[in-house]
Coordinates of C-alpha atoms and ligand atoms in Angstrom, one line a residue:
Chain A
X1 CA -58.5 16.8 -80.0
X2 CA -56.7 17.8 -76.8
X3 CA -53.8 14.9 -76.2
X4 CA -54.8 12.4 -73.6
X5 CA -52.4 12.0 -71.2
X6 CA -54.1 9.9 -68.9
X7 CA -53.1 6.4 -69.1
X8 CA -54.7 3.2 -68.3
X9 CA -57.7 3.9 -71.1
X10 CA -57.6 7.4 -70.4
X11 CA -59.3 6.5 -66.9
X12 CA -56.3 7.9 -64.5
X13 CA -54.0 10.5 -64.6
X14 CA -50.5 9.7 -64.6
X15 CA -50.6 11.2 -60.5
X16 CA -52.9 8.7 -59.8
X17 CA -50.9 5.8 -61.2
X18 CA -48.0 7.3 -60.0
X19 CA -49.5 7.5 -56.4
X20 CA -51.0 3.7 -56.9
X21 CA -47.7 2.4 -57.7
X22 CA -45.9 3.9 -54.7
X23 CA -48.1 4.9 -52.3
X24 CA -46.9 6.8 -49.1
X25 CA -47.5 5.9 -45.3
X26 CA -49.1 2.6 -45.8
X27 CA -49.3 0.3 -42.7
X28 CA -50.3 0.5 -39.3
X29 CA -49.5 2.7 -36.5
X30 CA -49.0 1.3 -33.1
X31 CA -51.0 2.7 -30.2
X32 CA -52.6 5.2 -32.7
X33 CA -53.9 8.4 -31.0
X34 CA -56.9 8.2 -33.5
X35 CA -58.6 5.5 -35.8
X36 CA -61.0 6.2 -38.8
X37 CA -62.3 3.2 -40.2
X38 CA -64.7 3.9 -43.3
X39 CA -66.4 2.1 -46.0
X40 CA -68.6 2.4 -49.1
X41 CA -71.5 0.3 -49.3
X42 CA -71.7 0.5 -52.7
X43 CA -68.1 -0.6 -54.0
X44 CA -67.0 -2.3 -51.1
X45 CA -63.9 -0.4 -50.6
X46 CA -62.5 -0.2 -47.4
X47 CA -60.2 2.3 -45.8
X48 CA -58.7 2.3 -42.1
X49 CA -56.3 5.3 -41.3
X50 CA -54.4 6.0 -38.2
X51 CA -52.8 9.3 -36.7
X52 CA -50.2 10.3 -34.1
X53 CA -51.1 13.6 -32.4
X54 CA -48.2 16.2 -31.2
X55 CA -47.7 19.5 -30.4
X56 CA -46.3 22.5 -32.5
X57 CA -44.5 25.5 -31.2
X58 CA -47.7 27.5 -30.4
X59 CA -48.8 24.6 -28.6
X60 CA -51.5 23.7 -31.0
X61 CA -52.2 19.8 -31.8
X62 CA -50.8 18.8 -35.2
X63 CA -51.0 15.2 -36.7
X64 CA -47.5 14.2 -36.3
X65 CA -47.7 10.6 -37.9
X66 CA -50.5 9.3 -40.5
X67 CA -51.0 5.7 -42.1
X68 CA -53.5 4.0 -43.6
X69 CA -54.9 0.4 -44.9
X70 CA -56.8 0.2 -47.9
X71 CA -58.7 -2.3 -49.5
X72 CA -59.8 -0.8 -52.8
X73 CA -59.8 -0.1 -56.2
X74 CA -56.7 2.3 -57.6
X75 CA -58.4 5.6 -56.9
X76 CA -58.9 4.5 -53.0
X77 CA -55.1 3.6 -52.6
X78 CA -54.1 6.7 -54.4
X79 CA -56.6 8.9 -52.2
X80 CA -55.3 7.5 -49.2
X81 CA -51.7 7.8 -49.9
X82 CA -52.5 11.7 -50.6
X83 CA -54.8 12.4 -48.0
X84 CA -51.9 11.1 -45.3
X85 CA -49.3 13.1 -47.4
X86 CA -51.6 16.3 -47.0
X87 CA -52.4 15.8 -43.6
X88 CA -49.1 15.2 -41.9
X89 CA -47.8 18.0 -40.2
X90 CA -51.1 19.9 -40.4
X91 CA -52.7 21.4 -37.6
X92 CA -56.0 19.3 -36.5
X93 CA -58.1 22.3 -37.6
X94 CA -56.1 22.7 -40.8
X95 CA -56.4 19.0 -41.7
X96 CA -60.2 19.1 -41.0
X97 CA -60.7 21.7 -43.7
X98 CA -59.5 19.2 -46.1
X99 CA -61.9 18.4 -49.0
X100 CA -62.7 15.9 -51.7
X101 CA -61.9 18.8 -54.0
X102 CA -58.6 19.4 -52.4
X103 CA -57.7 15.4 -52.8
X104 CA -59.0 15.4 -56.7
X105 CA -57.0 18.2 -57.2
X106 CA -53.9 17.0 -56.2
X107 CA -54.4 13.9 -58.1
X108 CA -54.7 15.9 -61.2
X109 CA -58.4 14.7 -61.4
X110 CA -60.4 11.9 -61.0
X111 CA -63.1 10.1 -63.3
X112 CA -66.5 11.2 -62.2
X113 CA -67.5 7.6 -60.9
X114 CA -64.3 7.6 -59.0
X115 CA -65.0 10.9 -56.8
X116 CA -66.6 9.1 -53.9
X117 CA -63.2 7.3 -53.3
X118 CA -61.7 11.0 -52.5
X119 CA -64.5 11.4 -50.2
X120 CA -64.0 7.9 -48.2
X121 CA -60.4 9.6 -48.1
X122 CA -61.4 12.4 -46.1
X123 CA -64.0 10.2 -44.4
X124 CA -61.3 8.4 -43.0
X125 CA -59.2 11.3 -41.8
X126 CA -62.3 13.0 -40.4
X127 CA -63.1 9.7 -38.3
X128 CA -59.4 9.5 -36.9
X129 CA -59.8 13.3 -35.7
X130 CA -62.9 12.5 -34.5
X131 CA -62.0 9.3 -32.3
X132 CA -58.7 11.3 -31.2
X133 CA -61.2 14.4 -29.8
X134 CA -63.6 12.0 -28.3
X135 CA -60.9 9.9 -26.4
X136 CA -59.2 12.7 -25.1
X137 CA -62.6 14.3 -24.4
X138 CA -62.3 17.3 -26.1
X139 CA -65.1 19.6 -27.2
X140 CA -66.7 18.4 -30.5
X141 CA -69.2 20.9 -32.8
X142 CA -72.8 19.7 -33.2
X143 CA -72.2 19.9 -37.1
X144 CA -68.8 17.1 -36.8
X145 CA -71.2 14.9 -34.4
X146 CA -73.6 14.5 -37.1
X147 CA -71.5 13.9 -40.0
X148 CA -69.9 11.3 -38.0
X149 CA -73.3 9.8 -37.1
X150 CA -73.9 9.6 -40.9
X151 CA -70.3 8.0 -42.0
X152 CA -70.7 5.7 -39.0
X153 CA -73.6 3.8 -40.4
X154 CA -72.2 2.6 -43.7
X155 CA -69.1 1.6 -41.6
X156 CA -71.7 -0.5 -39.7
X157 CA -72.9 -2.2 -42.7
X158 CA -69.2 -2.7 -44.0
X159 CA -68.3 -4.5 -40.8
X160 CA -70.6 -6.8 -40.9
X161 CA -70.0 -7.5 -44.5
X162 CA -66.4 -8.2 -43.8
X163 CA -67.0 -9.8 -40.3
X164 CA -65.0 -13.2 -41.8
X165 CA -62.2 -11.3 -42.9
X166 CA -61.4 -9.4 -39.9
X167 CA -58.6 -10.5 -37.3
Chain B
X1 CA -41.5 -4.4 -71.7
X2 CA -43.0 -7.8 -72.8
X3 CA -46.7 -7.5 -73.3
X4 CA -48.7 -10.5 -72.8
X5 CA -52.5 -10.6 -73.7
X6 CA -54.8 -13.0 -71.3
X7 CA -58.0 -11.0 -72.4
X8 CA -59.3 -13.1 -75.3
X9 CA -62.8 -13.3 -74.1
X10 CA -63.1 -9.6 -74.4
X11 CA -62.0 -9.6 -78.1
X12 CA -59.0 -11.0 -80.3
X13 CA -56.7 -9.8 -82.6
X14 CA -57.7 -10.5 -86.2
X15 CA -55.9 -13.6 -87.8
X16 CA -53.5 -12.5 -90.5
X17 CA -55.4 -15.0 -93.0
X18 CA -58.7 -13.2 -92.2
X19 CA -57.3 -9.9 -93.0
X20 CA -55.5 -11.0 -96.2
X21 CA -59.3 -12.2 -97.2
X22 CA -60.6 -9.2 -96.2
X23 CA -58.6 -6.8 -98.5
X24 CA -60.1 -7.0 -102.0
X25 CA -63.3 -5.8 -100.3
X26 CA -62.0 -2.1 -99.3
X27 CA -60.9 -1.4 -102.9
X28 CA -57.9 0.3 -101.8
X29 CA -55.5 -2.7 -104.1
X30 CA -54.0 -2.3 -107.2
X31 CA -56.5 -2.0 -110.0
X32 CA -57.1 -5.3 -111.2
X33 CA -58.5 -6.1 -107.8
X34 CA -60.8 -3.3 -106.7
X35 CA -64.0 -4.4 -108.2
X36 CA -65.3 -5.9 -105.0
X37 CA -66.2 -3.0 -102.5
X38 CA -69.4 -2.2 -104.4
X39 CA -72.8 -2.4 -102.4
X40 CA -74.5 -5.3 -102.4
X41 CA -77.8 -3.8 -103.4
X42 CA -76.2 -2.6 -106.5
X43 CA -77.1 -4.1 -109.8
X44 CA -73.6 -3.5 -111.7
X45 CA -70.9 -5.7 -111.6
X46 CA -69.5 -4.1 -108.6
X47 CA -72.8 -4.8 -106.6
X48 CA -72.9 -8.3 -107.5
X49 CA -69.2 -8.9 -106.9
X50 CA -70.0 -7.8 -103.3
X51 CA -73.1 -9.8 -103.3
X52 CA -71.6 -12.9 -104.2
X53 CA -69.1 -12.9 -101.4
X54 CA -71.8 -11.8 -98.7
X55 CA -73.8 -14.8 -99.9
X56 CA -70.9 -17.4 -99.9
X57 CA -69.8 -16.3 -96.3
X58 CA -73.4 -16.6 -95.4
X59 CA -73.4 -20.3 -96.9
X60 CA -70.0 -21.0 -95.1
X61 CA -71.0 -19.8 -91.5
X62 CA -74.5 -21.5 -92.0
X63 CA -73.0 -24.9 -93.1
X64 CA -70.7 -24.7 -89.6
X65 CA -73.5 -24.5 -87.3
X66 CA -75.7 -26.9 -89.9
X67 CA -78.0 -24.4 -90.7
X68 CA -79.4 -23.3 -94.2
X69 CA -78.0 -20.2 -95.6
X70 CA -81.7 -18.7 -95.6
X71 CA -81.5 -18.8 -91.8
X72 CA -78.8 -16.5 -91.1
X73 CA -78.7 -12.7 -90.8
X74 CA -76.1 -10.7 -90.4
X75 CA -75.8 -7.9 -87.7
X76 CA -73.1 -5.4 -86.7
X77 CA -72.5 -7.7 -83.4
X78 CA -73.4 -10.0 -80.9
X79 CA -75.0 -7.3 -78.9
X80 CA -77.0 -6.2 -82.2
X81 CA -78.0 -10.2 -82.9
X82 CA -79.3 -10.6 -79.0
X83 CA -80.9 -7.6 -79.0
X84 CA -82.7 -8.8 -82.2
X85 CA -83.4 -12.0 -80.8
X86 CA -85.6 -10.7 -77.7
X87 CA -87.1 -7.6 -79.1
X88 CA -87.6 -9.3 -82.3
X89 CA -89.6 -12.1 -80.9
X90 CA -91.3 -10.1 -78.1
X91 CA -92.6 -7.5 -80.7
X92 CA -93.6 -10.4 -83.5
X93 CA -95.5 -12.0 -80.5
X94 CA -97.4 -8.8 -79.6
X95 CA -98.1 -7.9 -83.1
X96 CA -100.3 -11.0 -82.8
X97 CA -101.6 -10.4 -79.5
X98 CA -104.9 -8.5 -79.0
X99 CA -103.5 -6.5 -76.2
X100 CA -101.6 -4.7 -78.9
X101 CA -104.8 -3.2 -80.0
X102 CA -105.7 -2.3 -76.7
X103 CA -102.4 -0.1 -76.6
X104 CA -100.6 -2.9 -74.0
X105 CA -97.3 -4.0 -75.7
X106 CA -96.1 -6.6 -73.5
X107 CA -99.1 -8.4 -72.3
X108 CA -99.1 -11.8 -72.4
X109 CA -95.9 -12.1 -73.2
X110 CA -93.2 -14.0 -71.0
X111 CA -89.5 -14.4 -71.3
X112 CA -87.1 -16.7 -69.5
X113 CA -83.4 -16.1 -69.1
X114 CA -80.4 -17.1 -67.0
X115 CA -79.4 -14.7 -64.2
X116 CA -75.7 -15.4 -66.2
X117 CA -76.4 -13.7 -69.4
X118 CA -74.6 -11.2 -70.9
X119 CA -75.6 -7.4 -70.1
X120 CA -77.1 -7.1 -73.5
X121 CA -79.6 -9.9 -72.9
X122 CA -80.0 -8.6 -69.2
X123 CA -80.7 -5.0 -70.3
X124 CA -82.8 -5.9 -73.2
X125 CA -84.9 -8.0 -70.7
X126 CA -84.6 -5.0 -68.3
X127 CA -86.4 -2.9 -71.2
X128 CA -88.7 -5.2 -72.3
X129 CA -90.2 -5.5 -68.8
X130 CA -90.1 -1.8 -68.4
X131 CA -92.5 -2.4 -71.6
X132 CA -95.0 -4.7 -70.1
X133 CA -93.3 -8.0 -70.9
X134 CA -92.7 -10.4 -68.1
X135 CA -89.3 -11.8 -67.4
X136 CA -88.3 -15.0 -65.5
X137 CA -84.4 -15.4 -64.4
X138 CA -83.9 -19.1 -63.4
X139 CA -81.5 -20.1 -61.0
X140 CA -78.1 -21.5 -61.7
X141 CA -75.9 -24.0 -59.0
X142 CA -72.3 -22.8 -57.8
X143 CA -71.0 -23.9 -60.9
X144 CA -73.1 -21.3 -63.3
X145 CA -75.2 -24.3 -64.5
X146 CA -78.6 -24.3 -65.6
X147 CA -80.7 -27.3 -64.5
X148 CA -83.2 -27.8 -67.7
X149 CA -85.9 -29.0 -65.3
X150 CA -85.9 -25.4 -64.0
X151 CA -86.4 -23.8 -67.6
X152 CA -89.6 -26.6 -67.6
X153 CA -91.0 -25.7 -64.4
X154 CA -90.7 -21.7 -65.2
X155 CA -92.4 -22.3 -68.3
X156 CA -96.3 -20.7 -68.5
X157 CA -98.9 -20.4 -71.2
X158 CA -97.9 -17.2 -71.8
X159 CA -93.8 -17.7 -72.4
X160 CA -93.0 -16.8 -75.7
X161 CA -88.9 -17.4 -75.5
X162 CA -86.1 -18.9 -73.9
X163 CA -82.8 -17.3 -73.5
X164 CA -79.5 -19.6 -72.3
X165 CA -75.8 -18.5 -72.6
X166 CA -74.3 -21.4 -74.6
X167 CA -71.2 -20.5 -72.4
X168 CA -70.6 -18.0 -69.9
X169 CA -68.0 -14.9 -70.9
X170 CA -67.1 -14.6 -67.0
X171 CA -66.9 -18.2 -65.7
X172 CA -66.7 -20.0 -68.7
X173 CA -69.7 -22.6 -67.4
X174 CA -70.7 -24.7 -70.6
X175 CA -74.4 -24.9 -70.6
X176 CA -76.6 -28.1 -71.2
X177 CA -78.1 -26.0 -74.4
X178 CA -79.5 -29.7 -76.0
X179 CA -81.7 -30.5 -73.2
X180 CA -83.0 -26.9 -72.7
X181 CA -83.8 -26.6 -76.6
X182 CA -85.6 -30.4 -76.1
X183 CA -87.8 -29.2 -73.4
X184 CA -88.3 -26.0 -75.2
X185 CA -89.4 -27.9 -78.5
X186 CA -91.4 -30.1 -76.5
X187 CA -93.2 -27.2 -75.0
X188 CA -93.2 -25.3 -78.0
X189 CA -91.1 -22.7 -77.1
X190 CA -88.6 -20.5 -79.2
X191 CA -85.1 -21.2 -77.5
X192 CA -82.4 -18.6 -78.3
X193 CA -78.9 -18.8 -77.1
X194 CA -75.9 -16.6 -77.0
X195 CA -73.1 -18.4 -78.5
X196 CA -70.6 -15.7 -78.6
X197 CA -68.1 -17.2 -76.4
X198 CA -68.7 -20.8 -77.7
X199 CA -68.9 -20.3 -81.5
X200 CA -65.6 -21.4 -83.3
X201 CA -64.6 -23.2 -79.7
X202 CA -67.1 -26.2 -79.3
X203 CA -69.1 -27.6 -82.3
X204 CA -72.5 -26.1 -82.7
X205 CA -75.2 -28.0 -84.6
X206 CA -78.1 -26.3 -84.3
X207 CA -80.7 -29.1 -85.2
X208 CA -79.7 -31.3 -82.9
X209 CA -79.1 -29.0 -80.4
X210 CA -83.1 -27.9 -80.8
X211 CA -81.7 -24.3 -81.2
X212 CA -84.4 -21.6 -82.9
X213 CA -82.2 -18.9 -82.9
X214 CA -78.3 -18.4 -82.1
X215 CA -75.9 -15.1 -82.1
X216 CA -72.6 -15.7 -83.1
X217 CA -69.9 -13.0 -82.9
X218 CA -66.8 -12.3 -85.4
X219 CA -64.3 -10.2 -83.2
X220 CA -64.1 -13.5 -80.5
X221 CA -62.9 -15.5 -83.0
X222 CA -60.1 -13.9 -84.5
X223 CA -62.1 -12.0 -87.1
X224 CA -62.9 -8.3 -87.2
X225 CA -65.0 -6.0 -85.4
X226 CA -68.1 -4.9 -86.4
X227 CA -69.9 -8.5 -87.8
X228 CA -72.0 -10.7 -86.1
X229 CA -75.0 -13.3 -87.0
X230 CA -78.3 -14.5 -86.0
X231 CA -79.6 -17.7 -86.9
X232 CA -83.3 -18.2 -87.3
X233 CA -84.8 -21.1 -87.5
X234 CA -86.7 -21.2 -91.3
X235 CA -90.8 -20.1 -90.3
X236 CA -90.1 -18.4 -87.4
X237 CA -91.5 -14.6 -87.3
X238 CA -89.3 -11.9 -86.1
X239 CA -89.7 -8.0 -86.0
X240 CA -86.7 -6.0 -87.5
X241 CA -85.1 -3.4 -85.1
X242 CA -83.8 -1.3 -88.2
X243 CA -85.9 -0.5 -91.1
X244 CA -84.7 0.6 -94.5
X245 CA -83.6 -0.9 -97.5
X246 CA -84.7 -4.4 -96.8
X247 CA -81.6 -6.1 -96.7
X248 CA -81.0 -9.5 -94.7
X249 CA -84.4 -10.4 -95.8
X250 CA -86.1 -7.5 -94.5
X251 CA -85.0 -8.0 -91.0
X252 CA -82.0 -6.2 -91.0
X253 CA -81.6 -2.8 -92.8
X254 CA -78.2 -1.0 -93.7
X255 CA -75.5 -1.5 -96.0
X256 CA -74.0 -4.4 -95.5
X257 CA -70.8 -4.6 -94.3
X258 CA -68.9 -7.1 -97.0
X259 CA -65.6 -7.0 -95.8
X260 CA -66.3 -7.6 -92.1
X261 CA -68.5 -10.8 -93.0
X262 CA -66.1 -11.8 -95.0
X263 CA -63.5 -12.0 -92.5
X264 CA -66.2 -13.2 -90.2
X265 CA -67.0 -16.4 -92.5
X266 CA -63.2 -16.9 -93.0
X267 CA -62.3 -16.7 -89.1
X268 CA -65.3 -19.0 -88.4
X269 CA -63.4 -21.7 -91.3
X270 CA -60.0 -21.4 -89.6
X271 CA -61.8 -22.2 -86.3
X272 CA -63.6 -25.2 -87.4
X273 CA -60.4 -26.6 -89.0
X274 CA -59.1 -26.1 -85.3
X275 CA -61.6 -28.0 -83.7
X276 CA -61.0 -31.2 -85.5
X277 CA -58.6 -33.7 -84.5
X278 CA -56.4 -33.0 -87.5
X279 CA -54.9 -36.6 -88.1
X280 CA -58.2 -38.5 -88.3
X281 CA -59.3 -36.0 -91.2
X282 CA -59.1 -38.3 -94.2
X283 CA -59.9 -37.4 -97.9
X284 CA -60.7 -40.8 -99.8
X285 CA -60.0 -41.4 -102.9
X286 CA -63.1 -41.0 -104.5
X287 CA -63.3 -37.3 -103.4
X288 CA -65.5 -38.0 -100.4
X289 CA -64.3 -36.8 -96.9
X290 CA -64.7 -38.8 -93.7
X291 CA -66.0 -36.0 -91.4
X292 CA -64.7 -36.2 -87.7
X293 CA -67.5 -36.8 -85.0
X294 CA -68.0 -33.0 -83.8
X295 CA -68.2 -33.6 -80.3
X296 CA -64.3 -34.3 -80.1
X297 CA -62.7 -31.3 -79.2
X298 CA -59.3 -31.3 -81.4
X299 CA -55.7 -30.0 -81.4
X300 CA -56.2 -25.9 -80.2
X301 CA -58.9 -26.6 -78.0
X302 CA -57.1 -29.4 -76.1
X303 CA -54.0 -27.1 -76.3
X304 CA -55.5 -24.4 -74.4
X305 CA -57.5 -27.0 -72.1
X306 CA -54.1 -28.2 -70.8
X307 CA -52.8 -24.9 -70.5
X308 CA -55.7 -23.8 -68.6
X309 CA -55.4 -26.7 -66.1
X310 CA -51.8 -26.0 -65.4
X311 CA -52.5 -22.6 -65.0
X312 CA -55.4 -23.3 -62.4
X313 CA -53.5 -25.6 -60.9
X314 CA -50.5 -23.2 -59.9
X315 CA -53.1 -20.2 -59.2
X316 CA -54.6 -21.9 -56.6
X317 CA -51.2 -22.7 -54.6
X318 CA -51.5 -18.9 -53.9
X319 CA -53.3 -18.7 -50.2
X320 CA -56.5 -17.7 -49.8
X321 CA -57.3 -18.1 -53.4
X322 CA -60.3 -20.1 -55.2
X323 CA -61.3 -21.1 -58.5
X324 CA -64.9 -19.4 -59.6
X325 CA -67.1 -21.6 -62.0
X326 CA -66.7 -25.3 -63.0
X327 CA -63.5 -27.2 -61.9
X328 CA -61.0 -28.5 -64.3
X329 CA -61.3 -31.3 -66.4
X330 CA -60.6 -34.9 -65.4
X331 CA -62.1 -34.0 -61.8
X332 CA -65.6 -36.0 -62.7
X333 CA -68.4 -33.6 -62.5
X334 CA -71.1 -32.5 -65.1
X335 CA -70.1 -28.9 -65.4
X336 CA -67.9 -28.1 -68.1
X337 CA -65.7 -25.0 -68.8
X338 CA -64.8 -23.3 -71.9
X339 CA -60.9 -24.4 -72.6
X340 CA -59.7 -20.8 -72.5
X341 CA -61.6 -19.9 -69.1
X342 CA -59.9 -19.1 -65.9
X343 CA -61.9 -17.1 -63.1
X344 CA -60.2 -17.1 -60.0
X345 CA -60.4 -14.9 -56.8
X346 CA -58.1 -13.8 -53.8
X347 CA -59.2 -12.8 -50.4
X348 CA -58.3 -9.4 -49.2
X349 CA -57.9 -8.2 -52.8
X350 CA -59.7 -5.7 -54.8
X351 CA -60.2 -6.6 -58.4
X352 CA -59.3 -3.4 -60.4
X353 CA -56.1 -2.6 -58.4
X354 CA -55.2 -6.0 -59.2
X355 CA -55.9 -5.7 -63.0
X356 CA -53.9 -2.3 -62.9
X357 CA -50.9 -4.2 -61.1
X358 CA -50.7 -6.8 -63.8
X359 CA -51.0 -4.4 -66.3
X360 CA -48.2 -2.1 -65.3
X361 CA -46.0 -5.7 -65.6
X362 CA -47.3 -6.1 -69.0
X363 CA -50.6 -8.5 -68.3
X364 CA -53.5 -7.8 -69.7
X365 CA -56.5 -9.7 -67.8
X366 CA -60.0 -8.6 -67.0
X367 CA -62.1 -8.6 -63.5
X368 CA -65.6 -8.8 -62.5
X369 CA -65.0 -6.3 -59.8
X370 CA -67.1 -3.6 -58.9
X371 CA -65.0 -0.3 -59.7
X372 CA -64.9 -1.2 -63.3
X373 CA -64.7 2.4 -65.0
X374 CA -68.3 2.0 -65.9
X375 CA -69.9 0.7 -63.1
X376 CA -69.6 0.0 -59.0
X377 CA -71.5 -2.8 -58.7
X378 CA -70.0 -6.6 -58.8
X379 CA -70.4 -9.0 -61.5
X380 CA -74.3 -10.1 -61.5
X381 CA -72.8 -13.4 -62.8
X382 CA -70.5 -14.0 -59.7
X383 CA -73.4 -13.1 -57.3
X384 CA -75.9 -15.4 -59.0
X385 CA -73.3 -18.5 -58.3
X386 CA -73.7 -17.4 -54.8
X387 CA -70.7 -15.1 -54.2
X388 CA -70.6 -12.4 -51.7
X389 CA -69.8 -8.8 -53.0
X390 CA -66.6 -8.8 -50.8
X391 CA -66.1 -12.2 -52.9
X392 CA -66.7 -11.0 -55.9
X393 CA -64.6 -8.1 -55.8
X394 CA -61.2 -9.8 -55.7
X395 CA -61.9 -11.8 -58.8
X396 CA -59.6 -12.2 -62.1
X397 CA -60.9 -13.4 -65.4
X398 CA -57.8 -14.5 -67.7
X399 CA -59.0 -15.8 -70.8
X400 CA -56.4 -18.0 -73.5
X401 CA -56.1 -17.8 -77.1
X402 CA -53.9 -18.7 -79.9
X403 CA -50.8 -16.9 -79.3
X404 CA -50.9 -17.9 -75.4
X405 CA -47.9 -20.2 -74.6
X406 CA -46.7 -21.9 -71.4
X407 CA -44.0 -19.5 -71.0
X408 CA -46.6 -16.6 -70.8
X409 CA -48.7 -18.5 -68.0
X410 CA -45.4 -18.6 -66.1
X411 CA -44.6 -15.5 -66.2
X412 CA -48.2 -14.7 -65.1
X413 CA -47.6 -17.2 -62.4
X414 CA -44.5 -15.5 -61.4
X415 CA -45.9 -11.9 -61.0
X416 CA -49.4 -12.6 -59.7
X417 CA -48.2 -13.9 -56.2
X418 CA -45.9 -10.7 -55.7
X419 CA -48.6 -8.4 -56.6
X420 CA -51.2 -10.0 -54.4
X421 CA -48.5 -9.8 -51.2
X422 CA -48.1 -5.9 -52.1
X423 CA -51.8 -5.5 -52.5
X424 CA -52.5 -7.5 -49.3
X425 CA -49.8 -5.5 -47.3
X426 CA -51.8 -2.5 -47.8
X427 CA -55.1 -4.1 -47.3
X428 CA -56.6 -3.6 -43.6
X429 CA -57.6 -7.2 -43.7
X430 CA -55.8 -10.6 -43.9
X431 CA -52.9 -9.6 -41.4
X432 CA -53.0 -12.0 -38.5
Ligands
FES1 S1 -64.5 2.4 -56.4 FE1 -65.4 3.0 -54.6 S2 -63.4 3.6 -53.4 FE2 -62.8 3.3 -55.2

């Protein structure tokens, strides 16, 4: 049998655990350029992601700063942290190309039942960018709009659920 | 790092005395004591030694719940006992039903359960339902208590079985088993109780408590894993799940797991002694002894109860924390709580993250949260007592045991607020 390097009953990789122990970039950004709020209606976990947008030398929009707040499981916290690391410094277009598989891979894998946590992280980033584009009246593709509508739906259910906890 | 185990409701370590009692039945000891590893069905001395041990264990365990030895069958686990009770009664009643002849297995069979049963009862019920039986879940109050009158109301002329857990594995609620049993007796309905968490902790008398079937487990009481029992009151017909060599009165074929069963009996005996107040038990000069009133909790349980209430009191000092299940002792309320169970929840915190943080500091607890490794749904028990999913989300079960000390609890109380603050810092909620 292959040696099992996973900690926590083999559930999580050591990379997940490390990230969970010392998450990067958590907290709020004051006056963010874009905010993404998402939640999963089955498990109830919630992520808020904030971005600050700047310009690179080629005058393209880049993610200058990114922070998250997460109410959720170990994988939710780890994927939040890792996606902020991945997105930071990237152009908006590159950041939008980050997939759940990229997230899972950079954590050295996730248990199947926790794949949706990585989806949540990708959705949060996408939503923050969508928010930025909308606020600045920038062009948004039909496909992107559709994706936003889908994510929006579960967000509404989640918002209703956690109303009492909102500040 | 010091490790602190506070998950005794999940399982317990094997007591040294139990382990010692089991050793001869593996046959790996020096030659003089090798004769006990036999198969209880063999006619030679090896088999008969094992058979003797099996029957002695049966007698000991039967005695502890005021049953006769022939009313006890051994199984591999509480899960198996519970499955046997539900499906066994269901099939036996279907056998007598003309509907079976028409190929409609469950027609005419109705079973009543509580909504806070262990998953093995919940899932067995679901399966029986898919096979045509009717299942009713009676409600519980906010402490998880069943009202016996609700059982009476739920009974129909098709009811064949009522099954209510003796003490909740999650929130520790002790159910009014005796009263429920009485109603079932009056209505001539079989009554089963899953006593996995209470056996060895609360005195049980199947006669006095009107119990027809009872499940108990070895590994929850410092015995080995792999042994459970089902008490079946004399005269009750039940269909077996396992067919074969006809062990356990034909109700559970399989080679008897003698070493585990011997360990089970030894573990139960130790618990029984613990349950009694040590100072009052007296042997008289004529050889008879004064048996203590079985309702009084004795030394070890009292000790755990004190620790439990100390923990509850201090836990609730954490901002945004609440107790799930019955209140601590002394507060006059009819809802009673197992001496070793604490279940609390914390606003803005998710259970799995909390458990793993605790584990990183050497403390082992469990959660009723969603996001456990097996399922994403929050605990059905916490939902049944009226918690919203997000409240069930941040719940923590701490269960104490024989090795738990005040020092352990103090360490937990020192670490927990820090972890909670850390997780709340990451959480989008709860920051004013
Ligand atoms: S379990 Fe749902 S986000 Fe982790």
